[in-house]
Short mmCIF file of C-alpha atoms in Angstrom, two decimals:
data_model
loop_
_atom_site.label_atom_id
_atom_site.label_comp_id
_atom_site.label_asym_id
_atom_site.label_seq_id
_atom_site.Cartn_x
_atom_site.Cartn_y
_atom_site.Cartn_z
CA MET A 52 34.55 25.29 9.06
CA SER A 53 35.90 24.26 5.64
CA SER A 54 33.41 24.26 2.76
CA PRO A 55 33.48 20.55 1.82
CA CYS A 56 32.84 19.59 5.44
CA ALA A 57 29.93 22.01 5.69
CA LEU A 58 28.49 20.63 2.47
CA LEU A 59 28.79 17.08 3.77
CA ALA A 60 27.08 18.06 6.99
CA TRP A 61 24.23 19.70 5.05
CA THR A 62 23.81 16.60 2.87
CA PHE A 63 23.55 14.33 5.86
CA LEU A 64 21.11 16.67 7.55
CA THR A 65 18.97 16.66 4.41
CA LEU A 66 18.89 12.88 4.27
CA LEU A 67 18.12 12.73 7.95
CA GLY A 68 15.29 15.21 7.58
CA LEU A 69 13.76 13.18 4.78
CA GLY A 70 14.24 9.97 6.72
CA VAL A 71 12.44 11.40 9.74
CA ALA A 72 9.58 12.64 7.59
CA GLN A 73 9.00 9.19 6.15
CA GLU A 74 9.30 7.11 9.30
CA ASP A 75 7.16 9.41 11.43
CA LEU A 76 4.57 7.09 12.93
CA THR A 77 1.63 9.51 13.17
CA PRO A 78 -1.16 8.15 15.35
CA CYS A 79 -4.52 8.10 13.56
CA SER A 80 -7.67 9.65 14.97
CA PRO A 81 -10.03 7.10 16.51
CA ILE A 82 -12.16 5.04 14.15
CA VAL A 83 -15.16 3.17 15.55
CA PRO A 84 -14.11 -0.46 15.12
CA ARG A 85 -16.42 -3.16 13.77
CA ARG A 86 -16.87 -4.88 17.07
CA GLU A 87 -18.00 -1.68 18.66
CA TRP A 88 -20.80 -1.06 16.19
CA ARG A 89 -21.66 -4.76 16.43
CA ALA A 90 -20.92 -5.62 12.81
CA LEU A 91 -21.84 -8.94 11.33
CA PRO A 92 -18.64 -10.85 10.59
CA SER A 93 -17.26 -10.25 7.12
CA THR A 94 -16.84 -13.11 4.69
CA CYS A 95 -14.86 -11.04 2.20
CA LYS A 96 -11.51 -12.46 1.16
CA GLN A 97 -10.18 -10.17 -1.56
CA ARG A 98 -7.36 -8.05 -0.22
CA LEU A 99 -6.25 -4.67 -1.47
CA ASP A 100 -2.81 -4.06 -2.94
CA LEU A 101 -1.58 -1.21 -0.78
CA PRO A 102 -0.92 1.64 -1.14
CA VAL A 103 -3.85 2.57 -3.36
CA ARG A 104 -3.85 5.73 -5.42
CA CYS A 105 -7.53 6.65 -5.29
CA VAL A 106 -10.29 7.43 -2.84
CA VAL A 107 -13.88 7.26 -4.07
CA VAL A 108 -16.35 9.36 -2.10
CA SER A 109 -20.00 8.33 -2.09
CA HIS A 110 -23.10 8.77 0.01
CA THR A 111 -25.36 6.03 1.28
CA ALA A 112 -28.42 7.97 0.06
CA GLY A 113 -30.09 6.65 3.21
CA SER A 114 -31.00 8.20 6.53
CA PRO A 115 -28.46 10.45 8.21
CA CYS A 116 -27.56 10.19 11.90
CA ASP A 117 -26.04 12.78 14.18
CA THR A 118 -25.27 11.03 17.45
CA PRO A 119 -22.93 8.15 18.15
CA ALA A 120 -25.89 6.05 19.25
CA SER A 121 -28.01 6.69 16.17
CA CYS A 122 -25.01 6.37 13.85
CA MET A 123 -24.14 3.01 15.35
CA ARG A 124 -27.64 1.84 14.48
CA GLN A 125 -27.39 3.34 11.02
CA VAL A 126 -24.10 1.59 10.16
CA GLN A 127 -25.68 -1.66 11.24
CA ASN A 128 -28.65 -0.91 8.99
CA VAL A 129 -26.40 -0.24 6.03
CA GLN A 130 -24.43 -3.43 6.61
CA HIS A 131 -27.58 -5.48 7.06
CA TYR A 132 -28.96 -4.17 3.82
CA HIS A 133 -25.74 -4.97 1.94
CA VAL A 134 -25.25 -8.39 3.45
CA ARG A 135 -28.75 -9.69 4.12
CA THR A 136 -30.66 -8.10 1.24
CA ARG A 137 -28.02 -7.61 -1.46
CA GLY A 138 -26.00 -10.70 -0.56
CA TRP A 139 -22.56 -9.13 -0.45
CA CYS A 140 -19.79 -10.47 1.79
CA ASP A 141 -19.85 -7.30 3.91
CA VAL A 142 -20.86 -3.64 3.86
CA THR A 143 -19.52 -2.41 0.54
CA TYR A 144 -17.54 0.59 1.80
CA ASN A 145 -14.10 0.61 3.37
CA PHE A 146 -15.19 3.34 5.81
CA LEU A 147 -18.38 5.20 6.63
CA ILE A 148 -18.69 8.75 7.94
CA GLY A 149 -21.48 9.80 10.29
CA GLU A 150 -22.85 13.29 10.90
CA ASP A 151 -21.80 12.66 14.50
CA GLY A 152 -18.30 13.40 13.21
CA LEU A 153 -17.08 9.84 13.68
CA VAL A 154 -15.55 7.40 11.21
CA TYR A 155 -16.92 3.87 11.19
CA GLU A 156 -14.78 0.96 10.10
CA GLY A 157 -16.28 -0.90 7.16
CA ARG A 158 -14.03 -3.27 5.24
CA GLY A 159 -11.07 -1.24 6.45
CA TRP A 160 -7.77 -0.53 4.75
CA ASP A 161 -6.84 -4.10 3.81
CA ILE A 162 -9.93 -5.62 2.23
CA GLN A 163 -11.18 -4.64 -1.20
CA GLY A 164 -14.51 -2.81 -1.14
CA ALA A 165 -17.44 -3.19 -3.54
CA HIS A 166 -18.34 0.45 -3.87
CA ALA A 167 -17.43 1.44 -7.43
CA GLY A 168 -17.28 -1.38 -9.95
CA GLY A 169 -14.59 -3.99 -10.66
CA GLY A 170 -11.49 -2.08 -11.73
CA TRP A 171 -11.99 0.83 -9.38
CA ASN A 172 -12.67 -1.39 -6.37
CA SER A 173 -9.26 -3.00 -6.62
CA LYS A 174 -7.45 0.34 -6.86
CA SER A 175 -9.30 2.55 -4.40
CA ILE A 176 -10.57 3.03 -0.89
CA GLY A 177 -14.30 3.79 -0.79
CA ILE A 178 -15.61 6.09 1.90
CA SER A 179 -19.28 6.86 2.24
CA PHE A 180 -21.07 9.64 4.06
CA MET A 181 -24.19 8.34 5.75
CA GLY A 182 -27.08 10.37 4.42
CA ASN A 183 -28.37 11.89 1.19
CA TYR A 184 -26.42 14.93 0.07
CA MET A 185 -28.26 16.05 -3.05
CA ASP A 186 -29.91 19.00 -1.37
CA ARG A 187 -27.91 19.50 1.77
CA ALA A 188 -24.25 19.31 2.75
CA PRO A 189 -22.75 17.17 5.51
CA PRO A 190 -21.75 19.11 8.63
CA GLN A 191 -18.18 20.37 9.01
CA ARG A 192 -17.34 17.76 11.64
CA ALA A 193 -18.17 14.97 9.19
CA LEU A 194 -15.98 16.53 6.50
CA ARG A 195 -13.17 16.95 9.02
CA ALA A 196 -13.48 13.32 10.06
CA ALA A 197 -13.16 12.25 6.42
CA GLN A 198 -10.09 14.43 5.85
CA SER A 199 -8.49 13.12 9.00
CA LEU A 200 -9.18 9.56 7.90
CA LEU A 201 -7.45 10.16 4.58
CA ALA A 202 -4.43 11.72 6.27
CA CYS A 203 -4.32 8.64 8.46
CA GLY A 204 -4.36 6.48 5.35
CA VAL A 205 -1.29 8.19 4.01
CA ALA A 206 0.48 7.92 7.37
CA ARG A 207 -0.19 4.19 7.47
CA GLY A 208 0.96 3.64 3.91
CA ALA A 209 -2.51 2.57 2.79
CA LEU A 210 -2.85 5.60 0.53
CA SER A 211 -0.14 6.97 -1.74
CA PRO A 212 1.02 10.41 -0.62
CA ASN A 213 -0.25 11.78 -3.95
CA TYR A 214 -3.58 9.92 -3.80
CA GLU A 215 -6.51 11.26 -5.83
CA VAL A 216 -10.03 11.83 -4.59
CA LYS A 217 -12.89 11.12 -6.99
CA GLY A 218 -16.63 11.40 -6.58
CA HIS A 219 -18.64 8.23 -7.04
CA ARG A 220 -20.35 9.85 -10.02
CA ASP A 221 -16.92 10.36 -11.61
CA VAL A 222 -16.39 6.62 -11.87
CA GLN A 223 -19.89 5.22 -12.25
CA GLN A 224 -23.20 6.43 -13.55
CA THR A 225 -24.83 7.55 -10.31
CA LEU A 226 -25.99 10.63 -8.42
CA SER A 227 -23.77 9.65 -5.51
CA PRO A 228 -22.26 11.43 -3.56
CA GLY A 229 -25.06 13.96 -4.09
CA ASP A 230 -24.77 17.39 -5.69
CA GLN A 231 -23.90 19.25 -2.48
CA LEU A 232 -21.23 16.85 -1.26
CA TYR A 233 -19.80 16.51 -4.77
CA GLU A 234 -19.38 20.26 -4.97
CA ILE A 235 -17.51 20.20 -1.66
CA ILE A 236 -15.08 17.41 -2.50
CA GLN A 237 -14.17 19.15 -5.74
CA THR A 238 -12.53 21.80 -3.57
CA TRP A 239 -10.39 19.27 -1.72
CA PRO A 240 -6.67 19.49 -2.53
CA HIS A 241 -6.43 15.85 -3.65
CA TYR A 242 -9.48 15.95 -5.89
CA ARG A 243 -8.77 15.10 -9.55
CA TYR A 244 -11.43 14.61 -12.12
CA MET B 214 30.45 29.64 4.04
CA ARG B 215 27.61 31.25 2.10
CA LYS B 216 28.45 29.08 -0.92
CA ALA B 217 28.23 25.92 1.20
CA LYS B 218 24.81 26.97 2.51
CA LEU B 219 23.61 27.57 -1.03
CA TRP B 220 24.79 24.16 -2.15
CA GLY B 221 23.15 22.61 0.87
CA LEU B 222 19.80 24.20 0.00
CA LEU B 223 20.12 23.11 -3.62
CA GLY B 224 20.88 19.61 -2.42
CA MET B 225 17.72 19.55 -0.31
CA LEU B 226 15.61 20.79 -3.22
CA PHE B 227 17.07 18.20 -5.55
CA VAL B 228 16.44 15.30 -3.20
CA SER B 229 12.86 16.40 -2.50
CA GLU B 230 12.22 16.63 -6.24
CA LEU B 231 13.52 13.11 -6.67
CA GLN B 232 11.12 11.98 -3.98
CA ALA B 233 8.19 13.66 -5.72
CA ALA B 234 9.12 12.11 -9.06
CA ALA B 235 9.43 8.67 -7.48
CA GLY B 236 5.83 9.02 -6.34
CA GLN B 237 4.49 9.04 -9.93
CA ALA B 238 1.76 6.47 -10.36
CA GLU B 239 3.10 3.25 -11.85
CA GLU B 240 1.59 -0.08 -10.92
CA LYS B 241 3.70 -3.21 -10.90
CA LYS B 242 2.79 -6.78 -11.65
CA ILE B 243 5.00 -9.82 -11.44
CA LEU B 244 4.09 -12.91 -13.45
CA THR B 245 5.83 -16.11 -14.44
CA GLU B 246 6.30 -17.14 -18.05
CA GLY B 247 3.24 -18.62 -19.67
CA GLU B 248 0.76 -16.85 -17.44
CA THR B 249 -1.90 -14.43 -18.64
CA LEU B 250 -1.86 -10.80 -17.60
CA ASN B 251 -5.26 -9.55 -16.51
CA TYR B 252 -5.16 -5.87 -15.81
CA HIS B 253 -7.76 -3.15 -15.37
CA CYS B 254 -7.10 0.36 -16.57
CA VAL B 255 -9.54 2.61 -14.80
CA TYR B 256 -10.79 5.96 -16.02
CA THR B 257 -13.30 8.59 -15.00
CA ARG B 258 -16.53 9.30 -16.83
CA LYS B 259 -15.08 12.06 -18.95
CA HIS B 260 -13.46 9.28 -20.98
CA SER B 261 -16.42 6.92 -21.11
CA GLN B 262 -17.09 7.68 -24.78
CA SER B 263 -13.45 7.64 -25.88
CA GLN B 264 -11.58 4.78 -27.42
CA LYS B 265 -8.58 3.44 -25.52
CA ALA B 266 -5.29 1.91 -26.56
CA TRP B 267 -2.71 -0.34 -24.92
CA GLN B 268 0.89 0.63 -25.56
CA ARG B 269 4.32 -0.60 -24.68
CA VAL B 270 6.82 2.11 -23.79
CA MET B 271 10.37 1.35 -24.92
CA ASP B 272 13.57 2.58 -23.29
CA GLY B 273 13.99 6.08 -24.61
CA GLY B 274 10.28 6.85 -24.35
CA LYS B 275 9.01 5.68 -27.75
CA ALA B 276 5.65 3.94 -27.46
CA GLU B 277 4.32 1.08 -29.58
CA THR B 278 0.56 0.58 -29.83
CA LEU B 279 -0.37 -3.06 -29.27
CA ALA B 280 -4.15 -2.84 -29.41
CA PHE B 281 -6.98 -0.33 -29.30
CA THR B 282 -10.71 -0.55 -28.71
CA GLU B 283 -13.19 -0.25 -31.55
CA LYS B 284 -15.62 2.64 -31.66
CA THR B 285 -18.79 0.59 -31.57
CA SER B 286 -17.97 -2.78 -30.06
CA LYS B 287 -15.72 -1.35 -27.33
CA ASN B 288 -13.51 -4.38 -27.75
CA SER B 289 -10.18 -4.53 -29.49
CA GLN B 290 -9.35 -5.88 -32.89
CA GLU B 291 -7.31 -9.01 -32.78
CA LEU B 292 -3.88 -7.68 -33.68
CA GLY B 293 -1.63 -10.72 -33.54
CA GLY B 294 -3.96 -12.45 -31.10
CA ARG B 295 -2.04 -11.91 -27.87
CA TYR B 296 -3.54 -8.64 -26.74
CA PHE B 297 -7.24 -8.23 -25.96
CA LEU B 298 -8.98 -5.14 -24.68
CA GLU B 299 -12.48 -4.98 -23.35
CA ASP B 300 -13.83 -1.59 -22.44
CA ASN B 301 -16.54 -1.66 -19.79
CA THR B 302 -17.88 1.87 -20.00
CA THR B 303 -20.37 1.50 -17.15
CA GLN B 304 -17.64 0.32 -14.80
CA GLY B 305 -15.10 2.81 -16.04
CA ALA B 306 -12.39 0.23 -16.73
CA VAL B 307 -10.61 -1.36 -19.67
CA HIS B 308 -9.86 -5.01 -19.10
CA VAL B 309 -6.48 -5.77 -20.66
CA ARG B 310 -5.52 -9.34 -21.33
CA MET B 311 -2.07 -10.47 -22.52
CA THR B 312 -1.81 -14.19 -22.98
CA ASN B 313 1.26 -16.39 -22.53
CA VAL B 314 3.62 -13.71 -21.25
CA GLN B 315 7.34 -14.23 -21.83
CA MET B 316 10.39 -12.71 -20.21
CA SER B 317 10.78 -10.51 -23.28
CA ASP B 318 7.41 -8.94 -22.42
CA SER B 319 8.87 -7.40 -19.26
CA GLY B 320 8.73 -3.65 -19.44
CA LEU B 321 6.56 -0.58 -19.13
CA TYR B 322 3.04 -0.50 -20.56
CA ARG B 323 0.29 2.07 -20.50
CA CYS B 324 -3.35 2.69 -21.30
CA VAL B 325 -3.92 5.84 -23.30
CA ILE B 326 -6.80 7.57 -25.00
CA TYR B 327 -7.13 6.69 -28.67
CA PRO B 328 -6.59 8.32 -31.18
CA ILE B 329 -3.16 8.93 -29.72
CA LEU B 330 -2.00 12.53 -29.60
CA SER B 331 1.59 13.69 -29.79
CA ASN B 332 1.31 14.28 -26.05
CA PRO B 333 -0.86 11.27 -25.20
CA GLU B 334 -3.37 11.27 -22.39
CA VAL B 335 -2.21 8.41 -20.18
CA LEU B 336 -4.81 6.66 -18.06
CA GLU B 337 -2.56 4.23 -16.20
CA SER B 338 0.94 2.82 -16.37
CA LEU B 339 1.99 -0.71 -15.57
CA ARG B 340 5.44 -2.11 -15.01
CA LEU B 341 5.32 -5.78 -15.97
CA VAL B 342 7.99 -8.14 -14.70
CA VAL B 343 7.98 -11.66 -16.12
CA THR B 344 10.13 -14.16 -14.29
CA LYS B 345 11.29 -17.55 -15.37
CA GLY B 346 8.91 -20.20 -14.09
CA PRO B 347 9.95 -23.37 -12.23
CA SER B 348 11.91 -25.53 -14.66
CA ASP B 349 9.36 -26.94 -17.11
CA SER B 350 12.08 -28.19 -19.46
CA PRO B 351 13.88 -31.09 -17.82
CA SER B 352 17.55 -30.22 -17.25
CA PRO B 353 19.82 -33.26 -17.28
CA ASP B 354 20.57 -34.61 -13.79
CA LYS B 355 20.89 -31.20 -12.19
CA ASN B 356 17.39 -31.08 -10.74
CA PRO B 357 16.63 -34.03 -8.54
CA PRO B 358 12.98 -34.19 -7.38
CA ARG B 359 13.91 -32.63 -4.03
CA ASP B 360 14.97 -29.38 -5.65
CA LYS B 361 11.66 -29.15 -7.47
CA ALA B 362 9.74 -29.41 -4.20
CA GLN B 363 11.78 -26.54 -2.79
CA THR B 364 11.15 -24.21 -5.71
CA THR B 365 7.39 -24.63 -5.57
CA THR B 366 6.95 -23.54 -1.95
CA PHE B 367 6.61 -19.89 -1.16
CA PRO B 368 9.84 -18.34 0.19
CA PRO B 369 9.76 -17.65 3.96
CA ALA B 370 8.30 -14.32 4.98
CA THR B 371 11.46 -13.19 6.72
CA LYS B 372 13.24 -13.01 3.37
CA ALA B 373 10.52 -11.04 1.62
CA PRO B 374 11.70 -7.49 0.82
CA VAL B 375 10.01 -5.02 3.12
CA THR B 376 9.25 -2.42 0.48
CA GLN B 377 7.30 -4.84 -1.71
CA PRO B 378 4.25 -6.85 -0.69
CA PRO B 379 4.31 -10.53 -1.74
CA PRO B 380 2.93 -10.95 -5.28
CA LYS B 381 -0.81 -11.33 -5.17
CA SER B 382 -2.66 -13.42 -7.70
CA THR B 383 -5.05 -11.54 -9.96
CA ALA B 384 -8.38 -12.90 -11.15
CA GLY B 385 -7.88 -15.45 -13.86
CA VAL B 386 -4.18 -16.01 -13.25
CA SER B 387 -3.29 -19.45 -11.94
CA ARG B 388 -0.06 -19.77 -10.00
CA PRO B 389 1.22 -23.31 -10.02
CA GLY B 390 2.62 -24.51 -6.73
CA LEU B 391 1.72 -21.48 -4.66
CA GLU B 392 1.09 -22.66 -1.12
CA VAL B 393 -0.58 -19.78 0.59
CA ASN B 394 -3.41 -20.81 2.86
CA PRO B 395 -2.12 -22.00 6.23
CA THR B 396 0.97 -19.86 6.54
CA HIS B 397 -0.38 -16.73 4.84
CA VAL B 398 -1.76 -15.09 7.98
CA THR B 399 1.45 -15.56 9.93
CA ASP B 400 3.48 -14.39 6.94
CA VAL B 401 1.49 -11.18 6.88
CA THR B 402 2.00 -10.48 10.57
CA ARG B 403 5.69 -11.27 10.32
CA ILE B 404 6.07 -8.89 7.42
CA SER B 405 4.29 -6.09 9.29
CA VAL B 406 6.59 -6.54 12.29
CA PHE B 407 9.59 -6.20 10.01
CA SER B 408 8.09 -3.17 8.35
CA ILE B 409 8.26 -1.46 11.74
CA VAL B 410 11.59 -2.84 12.97
CA ILE B 411 13.57 -2.07 9.82
CA PRO B 412 12.53 1.60 9.41
CA VAL B 413 13.24 2.19 13.09
CA ALA B 414 16.65 0.56 12.77
CA CYS B 415 17.36 2.64 9.67
CA ALA B 416 16.39 5.79 11.53
CA LEU B 417 18.73 4.96 14.38
CA VAL B 418 21.61 4.22 12.00
CA THR B 419 21.07 7.41 10.02
CA LYS B 420 20.86 9.54 13.14
CA SER B 421 24.00 8.09 14.63
CA LEU B 422 25.82 8.62 11.32
CA VAL B 423 24.79 12.27 11.30
CA LEU B 424 25.84 12.79 14.89
CA THR B 425 29.20 11.19 14.17
CA VAL B 426 29.78 13.44 11.17
CA LEU B 427 28.74 16.59 13.01
CA PHE B 428 30.95 15.61 15.93
CA ALA B 429 33.92 15.05 13.63
CA VAL B 430 33.30 18.34 11.85
CA THR B 431 33.06 20.37 15.06
CA GLN B 432 36.17 18.69 16.44
CA LYS B 433 38.04 19.59 13.29
CA SER B 434 36.91 23.21 13.29
CA PHE B 435 37.79 23.64 16.96
CA GLY B 436 41.10 21.90 16.46
CA SER B 437 42.16 23.88 13.34
#
């Protein structure tokens, strides 16, 4: 094979390889949809400009739950508190993570959350672990669920491939996501202070 | 043959580097002349006590400081009156306001930590594109009323470029003539269908191109 032809073949193979990598439609792991956890309808209108470059990790500082049944009740509780008591248009997070290892759909990928203050809300996805993680860490299955969710976000084009993870306390004055969980997320590859 | 392989590998490295560089964070906003830019530069708490500045980056990399926040008030001085900064330290964001943008304002801007070092710490970058608005100045006879009605409606979703979402209005920016409400939902679904169809079509075209080339190459090598 003559050299220029081989080079041409290599170039095309390279482009093809890159093309395949980008258009790979990776299925996302199951997320418990709003209807399933019997969410109140959202009245939020503000959409997110996708892809976003940041993920803000918080904790609800409320009760944890470790079964699908109890977590379903807990997500409802969180939403009720946000909507009925605090008067927001919906639960403030884009996604919630239960200690049952499941991801619960909050505002989702397309609607702006209200989890971290004005500027950050419009540029980030907010995920919240259900529980209080000052003195204890979430179980491995919850952390795995969160990581899988973020990988899904990249695959869908909702998160930039080089997205950055921040703790809630990195962007606002708060204890969230709790000392233990904060220590864990600082070890995540996408974490940037 | 070994040389060709080496070049091939170098080629792959080069292209992947280009991809990585293209992923550098740079927001984009599109406004029409006369509108006000409202932009939030976000930062983490390590910078909550620092002053911030708003700069314009010229071609060639030289940056011009347009405004910076004061130490105590956290708001900017009024340099020339077009640029206003408001630093909300509890929210971790600088609200940047540029009034009455013109086409000459199009370019690259950035929020940096102030005082500005020789290698500045950049918080966020913004690519501003200012387009000419619908004809405010009456042009003689060339724009009958019918043309004006056409320019004020939003272009059909099928023409919208797939790689770019339709420009979204930011808080405080009024967009004259933007008709969004009834058709917006269908526009969005139409765009998402195209964002699947076009990449798939591209993939098919690329793959068939590669197969054709490989086929031609093997034919040639067997023939020669």
